[in-house]
Amino acid sequence: MSLATLALIVAVGLCGPLLAWSDRWRVPVVVGELAAGVVVGQTGLGWIDPNQPTLVFLANIGFAMVMFVAGSHVPVRDETLVAGICPALVRLVAVVAAAAMLGLVVAWVFRTGHAALYAVLFASSSAAVVMPVVTSLGLSGPVPARLIPQVAIADAACIVALPLVLEPGHAGRAALGALLVITCAAAVFVLLRLADRRGWLPRWHDKSKDRDFALELRVSLLILLLLAALAQTVQVSIMLAGFCLGLAVAAVGPPRRLARQLFGLTEGLFGPVFFVWLGASLNLRDLGTHPRMIVLGVALAGGALAAHAVAALSGLPLSAALLAAAQLGVPVGAVTVGTQLGVLAPGEGAALLLGALLTVGVSAVAGRRLDAGRHRHA
């Protein structure tokens, strides 16, 4: 891989911000980055070889960092999260039950044998999508307070469950590996909490800021790489390592400077590299060869929306329930890991992403309807 190829990836990655430029539609940046990867990758011009080892290595770093940032955005310190855990769990039980039934139906109709995978997708929520929508629309009050715990728990639980359902034949090994990674991330949280309470973290932060050492970023990246290496060693997806470390950092409370540095490094380089690589890895020509996969993508979106709509039976507004159906991290992880393991059928990865993008579109509309309803009742 040459510097010219890396420059090309960064350049086409700018399609993400360009497509997301409109304040009206609020298209996630990753949509443009994925589309750019499709154009320059296997489906389109073939300018980028997604199997090139150096590019795969950089994309893995980007995958870990994207999940790290996603985990750090989960509001684990928010009081509404703690207060709403029990009601959220009750709603999630209903959503999971519906997701399991719908997963069986979709897998049977399309003969893919991935009922468990679809059930996890249907039950998942994306805090990385929902939280920015809630924040940008200025939503507040009892409805977001009930919604946030549900999204956070579903996001975390489904990311943990994903490696188990992708390799059901090695579920025991995957479960032990996931437990080891989670335990190490929990140990990191304990150490960070101890250092914070004893005043070490504030002193390190001040010294780093005064001397331009970037210690928080260096140490965070070191721990992330070590956890990712552990995940690879025990044959667990690095998405779990990144997300769990992000949760640990969020629980302690990352300094604003670290948050800005992580955001800049991820969104400026490694995130675009990962999403462009992912788009380049997809061969959408399989959708033309297997048009039923287009129907599968629509069915996956419908299943996710239907499963989350069940939460409206508990009194949650339907718009809020559909907003919680937004998927991103889990489908992206499913495509990335599933492609690496070779467990997805031709075109199935594209179908997973199509379904995810449709849920993101519906969630954006649902968020605006929720905001409009709030103003009508104000």
Short mmCIF file of C-alpha atoms in Angstrom, two decimals:
data_model
loop_
_atom_site.label_atom_id
_atom_site.label_comp_id
_atom_site.label_asym_id
_atom_site.label_seq_id
_atom_site.Cartn_x
_atom_site.Cartn_y
_atom_site.Cartn_z
CA MET A 1 0.00 0.00 0.00
CA SER A 2 1.39 3.40 -1.00
CA LEU A 3 0.92 6.90 0.38
CA ALA A 4 -0.96 7.71 -2.82
CA THR A 5 -3.50 4.98 -2.00
CA LEU A 6 -3.91 6.32 1.52
CA ALA A 7 -4.38 9.83 0.11
CA LEU A 8 -7.05 8.45 -2.25
CA ILE A 9 -8.88 6.82 0.67
CA VAL A 10 -8.84 10.03 2.71
CA ALA A 11 -9.94 12.04 -0.34
CA VAL A 12 -12.93 9.85 -1.20
CA GLY A 13 -13.76 9.70 2.51
CA LEU A 14 -14.66 13.39 2.23
CA CYS A 15 -17.84 12.20 0.55
CA GLY A 16 -19.05 11.48 4.09
CA PRO A 17 -19.10 15.10 5.32
CA LEU A 18 -20.31 16.32 1.91
CA LEU A 19 -23.32 14.01 1.98
CA ALA A 20 -23.99 14.87 5.63
CA TRP A 21 -23.70 18.63 5.02
CA SER A 22 -27.45 19.31 5.02
CA ASP A 23 -28.88 20.22 8.43
CA ARG A 24 -32.29 19.08 7.26
CA TRP A 25 -31.59 15.42 6.48
CA ARG A 26 -28.81 14.71 9.01
CA VAL A 27 -27.36 11.81 7.03
CA PRO A 28 -24.68 9.98 9.08
CA VAL A 29 -21.16 10.64 7.80
CA VAL A 30 -20.47 6.92 7.49
CA VAL A 31 -23.09 6.62 4.74
CA GLY A 32 -21.01 8.75 2.37
CA GLU A 33 -17.80 6.98 3.37
CA LEU A 34 -19.31 3.57 2.72
CA ALA A 35 -20.69 4.76 -0.63
CA ALA A 36 -17.28 6.15 -1.63
CA GLY A 37 -15.68 2.80 -0.76
CA VAL A 38 -18.22 0.99 -2.92
CA VAL A 39 -17.38 3.25 -5.88
CA VAL A 40 -13.58 2.82 -5.67
CA GLY A 41 -13.60 -0.81 -4.49
CA GLN A 42 -14.66 -4.22 -5.77
CA THR A 43 -18.09 -3.08 -6.92
CA GLY A 44 -16.92 -0.05 -8.87
CA LEU A 45 -13.62 1.17 -10.24
CA GLY A 46 -11.32 -1.31 -8.49
CA TRP A 47 -8.84 1.39 -7.47
CA ILE A 48 -8.56 -0.02 -3.95
CA ASP A 49 -7.70 -3.63 -3.12
CA PRO A 50 -9.48 -4.36 0.20
CA ASN A 51 -7.33 -7.46 0.71
CA GLN A 52 -4.06 -5.51 0.79
CA PRO A 53 -2.47 -6.45 4.17
CA THR A 54 -1.45 -2.93 5.20
CA LEU A 55 -4.91 -1.56 4.42
CA VAL A 56 -6.54 -4.40 6.37
CA PHE A 57 -4.25 -3.59 9.31
CA LEU A 58 -5.16 0.11 9.24
CA ALA A 59 -8.84 -0.75 8.88
CA ASN A 60 -8.66 -2.97 11.98
CA ILE A 61 -7.21 -0.07 13.95
CA GLY A 62 -9.99 2.12 12.60
CA PHE A 63 -12.61 -0.48 13.58
CA ALA A 64 -11.30 -0.61 17.14
CA MET A 65 -11.19 3.20 17.39
CA VAL A 66 -14.67 3.65 15.94
CA MET A 67 -16.07 1.26 18.54
CA PHE A 68 -13.97 2.94 21.26
CA VAL A 69 -15.51 6.32 20.42
CA ALA A 70 -18.99 4.75 20.18
CA GLY A 71 -18.58 3.24 23.66
CA SER A 72 -17.30 6.51 25.10
CA HIS A 73 -20.49 8.21 23.87
CA VAL A 74 -22.77 5.94 25.88
CA PRO A 75 -24.02 8.13 28.76
CA VAL A 76 -23.17 5.68 31.55
CA ARG A 77 -22.75 8.52 34.05
CA ASP A 78 -26.15 10.00 33.25
CA GLU A 79 -28.50 9.76 36.23
CA THR A 80 -31.43 9.04 33.91
CA LEU A 81 -29.62 5.93 32.70
CA VAL A 82 -29.40 4.47 36.21
CA ALA A 83 -32.94 5.47 37.14
CA GLY A 84 -34.42 4.02 33.96
CA ILE A 85 -32.59 0.69 33.89
CA CYS A 86 -35.43 -1.47 35.28
CA PRO A 87 -38.19 -0.13 32.97
CA ALA A 88 -35.75 -0.28 30.05
CA LEU A 89 -34.98 -3.93 30.78
CA VAL A 90 -38.70 -4.75 30.80
CA ARG A 91 -39.15 -3.11 27.39
CA LEU A 92 -36.03 -4.83 26.06
CA VAL A 93 -37.33 -8.25 27.09
CA ALA A 94 -40.39 -7.63 24.90
CA VAL A 95 -38.20 -6.32 22.05
CA VAL A 96 -35.85 -9.31 22.27
CA ALA A 97 -38.77 -11.76 22.26
CA ALA A 98 -40.18 -10.11 19.14
CA ALA A 99 -36.70 -9.99 17.57
CA ALA A 100 -36.18 -13.72 18.17
CA MET A 101 -39.46 -14.63 16.49
CA LEU A 102 -38.88 -12.28 13.56
CA GLY A 103 -35.32 -13.57 13.17
CA LEU A 104 -36.62 -17.11 12.80
CA VAL A 105 -39.18 -16.02 10.22
CA VAL A 106 -36.74 -14.01 8.08
CA ALA A 107 -34.06 -16.72 8.20
CA TRP A 108 -36.64 -19.35 7.21
CA VAL A 109 -38.03 -17.27 4.33
CA PHE A 110 -34.60 -16.50 2.88
CA ARG A 111 -33.01 -19.86 3.80
CA THR A 112 -29.86 -18.27 5.25
CA GLY A 113 -29.68 -20.15 8.54
CA HIS A 114 -28.85 -16.90 10.37
CA ALA A 115 -31.86 -16.62 12.67
CA ALA A 116 -29.73 -15.81 15.72
CA LEU A 117 -27.75 -13.15 13.84
CA TYR A 118 -30.94 -11.47 12.60
CA ALA A 119 -32.44 -11.58 16.10
CA VAL A 120 -29.39 -9.73 17.48
CA LEU A 121 -29.63 -7.18 14.68
CA PHE A 122 -33.36 -6.64 15.25
CA ALA A 123 -32.86 -6.13 18.98
CA SER A 124 -29.87 -3.79 18.64
CA SER A 125 -29.83 -0.02 18.92
CA SER A 126 -27.05 2.40 18.01
CA ALA A 127 -26.15 4.95 20.67
CA ALA A 128 -23.81 6.50 18.09
CA VAL A 129 -26.86 7.35 15.94
CA VAL A 130 -29.62 7.93 18.50
CA MET A 131 -27.69 10.16 20.91
CA PRO A 132 -26.65 12.72 18.25
CA VAL A 133 -30.27 12.85 17.02
CA VAL A 134 -31.55 13.48 20.56
CA THR A 135 -28.88 16.11 21.18
CA SER A 136 -29.20 17.92 17.84
CA LEU A 137 -32.98 18.17 18.15
CA GLY A 138 -32.73 19.32 21.74
CA LEU A 139 -35.08 16.58 22.93
CA SER A 140 -35.63 16.55 26.67
CA GLY A 141 -38.18 15.42 29.19
CA PRO A 142 -39.52 12.01 30.21
CA VAL A 143 -39.49 10.39 26.76
CA PRO A 144 -35.71 10.75 26.08
CA ALA A 145 -35.08 9.83 29.71
CA ARG A 146 -36.88 6.52 29.10
CA LEU A 147 -35.29 6.03 25.71
CA ILE A 148 -31.60 6.53 26.56
CA PRO A 149 -31.26 3.58 29.00
CA GLN A 150 -32.95 1.24 26.52
CA VAL A 151 -30.63 2.26 23.68
CA ALA A 152 -27.49 2.06 25.84
CA ILE A 153 -28.29 -1.41 27.22
CA ALA A 154 -29.33 -2.80 23.83
CA ASP A 155 -26.20 -1.41 22.15
CA ALA A 156 -23.85 -2.93 24.73
CA ALA A 157 -25.65 -6.29 25.01
CA CYS A 158 -25.89 -6.86 21.26
CA ILE A 159 -22.22 -6.02 20.69
CA VAL A 160 -21.33 -8.66 23.28
CA ALA A 161 -23.74 -11.18 21.73
CA LEU A 162 -22.65 -10.65 18.12
CA PRO A 163 -19.43 -12.76 18.20
CA LEU A 164 -21.37 -15.60 19.82
CA VAL A 165 -24.03 -15.82 17.10
CA LEU A 166 -21.59 -15.44 14.21
CA GLU A 167 -19.74 -18.59 15.28
CA PRO A 168 -22.37 -20.76 17.00
CA GLY A 169 -20.14 -23.80 16.66
CA HIS A 170 -17.52 -22.10 18.81
CA ALA A 171 -19.90 -20.23 21.12
CA GLY A 172 -18.22 -21.59 24.26
CA ARG A 173 -14.79 -20.43 23.17
CA ALA A 174 -16.18 -17.08 22.01
CA ALA A 175 -18.00 -16.61 25.32
CA LEU A 176 -14.84 -17.27 27.33
CA GLY A 177 -12.85 -14.91 25.11
CA ALA A 178 -15.50 -12.21 25.41
CA LEU A 179 -15.56 -12.66 29.19
CA LEU A 180 -11.78 -12.26 29.34
CA VAL A 181 -11.88 -9.06 27.28
CA ILE A 182 -14.74 -7.64 29.37
CA THR A 183 -12.91 -8.52 32.58
CA CYS A 184 -9.76 -6.73 31.42
CA ALA A 185 -11.80 -3.68 30.43
CA ALA A 186 -13.43 -3.72 33.86
CA ALA A 187 -9.97 -3.88 35.45
CA VAL A 188 -8.98 -0.81 33.41
CA PHE A 189 -12.06 0.99 34.75
CA VAL A 190 -11.14 0.11 38.35
CA LEU A 191 -7.57 1.38 37.88
CA LEU A 192 -8.74 4.59 36.19
CA ARG A 193 -11.33 5.19 38.92
CA LEU A 194 -8.67 4.65 41.61
CA ALA A 195 -6.26 7.01 39.87
CA ASP A 196 -9.00 9.62 39.53
CA ARG A 197 -10.02 9.43 43.19
CA ARG A 198 -6.42 9.74 44.36
CA GLY A 199 -5.87 12.78 42.19
CA TRP A 200 -3.35 11.17 39.86
CA LEU A 201 -5.41 11.66 36.70
CA PRO A 202 -5.94 15.42 37.23
CA ARG A 203 -2.19 15.89 37.88
CA TRP A 204 -1.27 13.88 34.79
CA HIS A 205 -3.81 15.86 32.79
CA ASP A 206 -2.44 19.23 33.92
CA LYS A 207 1.17 18.22 33.29
CA SER A 208 0.29 16.78 29.89
CA LYS A 209 -1.61 19.91 28.92
CA ASP A 210 1.16 22.27 30.10
CA ARG A 211 3.95 20.29 28.40
CA ASP A 212 2.03 19.10 25.32
CA PHE A 213 2.70 15.45 26.15
CA ALA A 214 -0.73 14.11 25.01
CA LEU A 215 -0.42 11.50 27.76
CA GLU A 216 -4.14 10.72 27.92
CA LEU A 217 -4.27 9.98 24.22
CA ARG A 218 -1.07 7.91 24.26
CA VAL A 219 -2.15 5.81 27.23
CA SER A 220 -5.69 5.36 25.87
CA LEU A 221 -4.34 4.18 22.52
CA LEU A 222 -1.86 1.85 24.25
CA ILE A 223 -4.62 0.22 26.30
CA LEU A 224 -6.88 0.02 23.25
CA LEU A 225 -4.21 -1.72 21.19
CA LEU A 226 -3.42 -4.12 24.03
CA LEU A 227 -7.10 -5.03 24.44
CA ALA A 228 -7.49 -5.40 20.68
CA ALA A 229 -4.44 -7.66 20.58
CA LEU A 230 -5.92 -9.74 23.40
CA ALA A 231 -9.22 -9.98 21.50
CA GLN A 232 -7.40 -11.23 18.41
CA THR A 233 -5.44 -13.74 20.48
CA VAL A 234 -8.57 -15.24 22.02
CA GLN A 235 -10.34 -15.00 18.63
CA VAL A 236 -12.92 -12.40 19.62
CA SER A 237 -13.83 -9.41 17.48
CA ILE A 238 -11.85 -6.26 18.24
CA MET A 239 -15.14 -4.37 18.18
CA LEU A 240 -15.81 -5.78 21.66
CA ALA A 241 -12.42 -4.58 22.93
CA GLY A 242 -12.96 -1.08 21.58
CA PHE A 243 -16.51 -0.75 22.85
CA CYS A 244 -15.78 -2.07 26.34
CA LEU A 245 -12.81 0.26 26.75
CA GLY A 246 -14.98 3.14 25.57
CA LEU A 247 -17.55 2.27 28.25
CA ALA A 248 -14.80 2.16 30.89
CA VAL A 249 -13.50 5.59 29.89
CA ALA A 250 -17.04 6.99 29.77
CA ALA A 251 -17.76 5.63 33.26
CA VAL A 252 -14.75 7.47 34.68
CA GLY A 253 -15.43 10.58 32.63
CA PRO A 254 -12.93 11.37 29.85
CA PRO A 255 -11.30 14.81 29.91
CA ARG A 256 -12.66 17.09 27.19
CA ARG A 257 -9.21 17.34 25.69
CA LEU A 258 -8.96 13.56 25.35
CA ALA A 259 -12.45 13.42 23.86
CA ARG A 260 -11.48 16.01 21.24
CA GLN A 261 -8.23 14.22 20.45
CA LEU A 262 -9.94 10.84 20.06
CA PHE A 263 -12.67 12.35 17.92
CA GLY A 264 -10.15 14.12 15.69
CA LEU A 265 -7.91 11.08 15.25
CA THR A 266 -10.82 8.72 14.61
CA GLU A 267 -13.03 10.89 12.44
CA GLY A 268 -10.12 12.52 10.62
CA LEU A 269 -8.20 9.39 9.60
CA PHE A 270 -8.85 5.95 11.01
CA GLY A 271 -12.65 6.06 10.86
CA PRO A 272 -12.75 7.04 7.16
CA VAL A 273 -10.09 4.43 6.37
CA PHE A 274 -12.21 1.74 8.02
CA PHE A 275 -15.52 2.70 6.40
CA VAL A 276 -14.03 3.25 2.94
CA TRP A 277 -12.29 -0.14 3.27
CA LEU A 278 -15.57 -1.74 4.36
CA GLY A 279 -17.39 -0.26 1.37
CA ALA A 280 -14.57 -1.38 -0.92
CA SER A 281 -14.83 -4.92 0.51
CA LEU A 282 -18.48 -5.21 -0.48
CA ASN A 283 -19.32 -6.50 -3.92
CA LEU A 284 -22.74 -5.02 -4.62
CA ARG A 285 -22.77 -6.78 -7.97
CA ASP A 286 -23.85 -9.78 -5.92
CA LEU A 287 -27.12 -7.93 -5.35
CA GLY A 288 -27.70 -7.95 -9.10
CA THR A 289 -26.82 -11.62 -9.26
CA HIS A 290 -28.89 -12.36 -6.14
CA PRO A 291 -31.73 -9.79 -6.19
CA ARG A 292 -33.41 -11.54 -3.29
CA MET A 293 -30.69 -10.00 -1.11
CA ILE A 294 -32.19 -6.58 -1.82
CA VAL A 295 -35.48 -7.90 -0.50
CA LEU A 296 -33.59 -9.34 2.47
CA GLY A 297 -32.17 -5.89 3.26
CA VAL A 298 -35.67 -4.40 3.25
CA ALA A 299 -36.92 -7.30 5.40
CA LEU A 300 -34.09 -6.77 7.90
CA ALA A 301 -35.02 -3.12 8.25
CA GLY A 302 -38.68 -4.03 8.64
CA GLY A 303 -37.86 -6.65 11.26
CA ALA A 304 -35.83 -4.19 13.33
CA LEU A 305 -38.56 -1.55 13.16
CA ALA A 306 -41.29 -4.07 14.01
CA ALA A 307 -39.33 -5.49 16.96
CA HIS A 308 -38.72 -2.06 18.47
CA ALA A 309 -42.30 -0.96 17.81
CA VAL A 310 -43.31 -3.51 20.45
CA ALA A 311 -41.89 -1.09 23.05
CA ALA A 312 -44.76 1.27 22.21
CA LEU A 313 -47.11 -1.16 23.96
CA SER A 314 -45.56 -0.07 27.27
CA GLY A 315 -46.59 3.55 26.69
CA LEU A 316 -43.44 4.73 24.91
CA PRO A 317 -44.43 6.90 21.93
CA LEU A 318 -44.16 5.02 18.64
CA SER A 319 -41.80 7.69 17.25
CA ALA A 320 -39.45 7.13 20.19
CA ALA A 321 -39.65 3.35 19.75
CA LEU A 322 -38.74 3.66 16.06
CA LEU A 323 -35.95 6.10 16.90
CA ALA A 324 -34.44 3.38 19.12
CA ALA A 325 -34.44 0.98 16.14
CA ALA A 326 -31.52 2.80 14.48
CA GLN A 327 -28.68 0.37 13.76
CA LEU A 328 -25.10 1.00 12.78
CA GLY A 329 -22.32 -0.46 14.92
CA VAL A 330 -23.77 -3.98 15.20
CA PRO A 331 -24.54 -4.43 11.46
CA VAL A 332 -21.14 -2.97 10.54
CA GLY A 333 -19.52 -5.38 12.98
CA ALA A 334 -21.57 -8.26 11.59
CA VAL A 335 -20.48 -7.50 8.04
CA THR A 336 -16.83 -6.97 9.02
CA VAL A 337 -16.50 -10.08 11.17
CA GLY A 338 -18.83 -12.19 9.04
CA THR A 339 -16.83 -11.39 5.91
CA GLN A 340 -13.57 -12.25 7.66
CA LEU A 341 -15.02 -15.57 8.86
CA GLY A 342 -16.63 -16.32 5.50
CA VAL A 343 -20.01 -17.10 7.07
CA LEU A 344 -22.13 -14.69 4.99
CA ALA A 345 -23.76 -15.67 1.72
CA PRO A 346 -22.94 -13.68 -1.45
CA GLY A 347 -24.65 -10.30 -1.18
CA GLU A 348 -25.72 -10.87 2.43
CA GLY A 349 -23.23 -8.33 3.79
CA ALA A 350 -24.64 -5.68 1.48
CA ALA A 351 -28.15 -6.66 2.60
CA LEU A 352 -27.18 -6.18 6.26
CA LEU A 353 -25.86 -2.69 5.55
CA LEU A 354 -28.89 -1.82 3.41
CA GLY A 355 -31.17 -2.78 6.27
CA ALA A 356 -29.11 -0.73 8.71
CA LEU A 357 -29.16 2.37 6.50
CA LEU A 358 -32.93 2.09 6.10
CA THR A 359 -33.37 2.03 9.90
CA VAL A 360 -31.15 5.11 10.20
CA GLY A 361 -33.36 6.93 7.70
CA VAL A 362 -36.54 5.95 9.54
CA SER A 363 -35.02 6.93 12.90
CA ALA A 364 -34.14 10.39 11.58
CA VAL A 365 -37.76 10.88 10.48
CA ALA A 366 -39.02 9.50 13.80
CA GLY A 367 -36.80 11.92 15.70
CA ARG A 368 -38.22 14.87 13.79
CA ARG A 369 -41.78 13.66 14.40
CA LEU A 370 -41.00 13.29 18.09
CA ASP A 371 -39.65 16.85 18.13
CA ALA A 372 -42.70 18.15 16.24
CA GLY A 373 -45.04 16.44 18.71
CA ARG A 374 -43.16 17.98 21.61
CA HIS A 375 -43.64 21.47 20.14
CA ARG A 376 -47.34 20.85 19.51
CA HIS A 377 -47.88 19.98 23.16
CA ALA A 378 -45.65 22.77 24.48
#
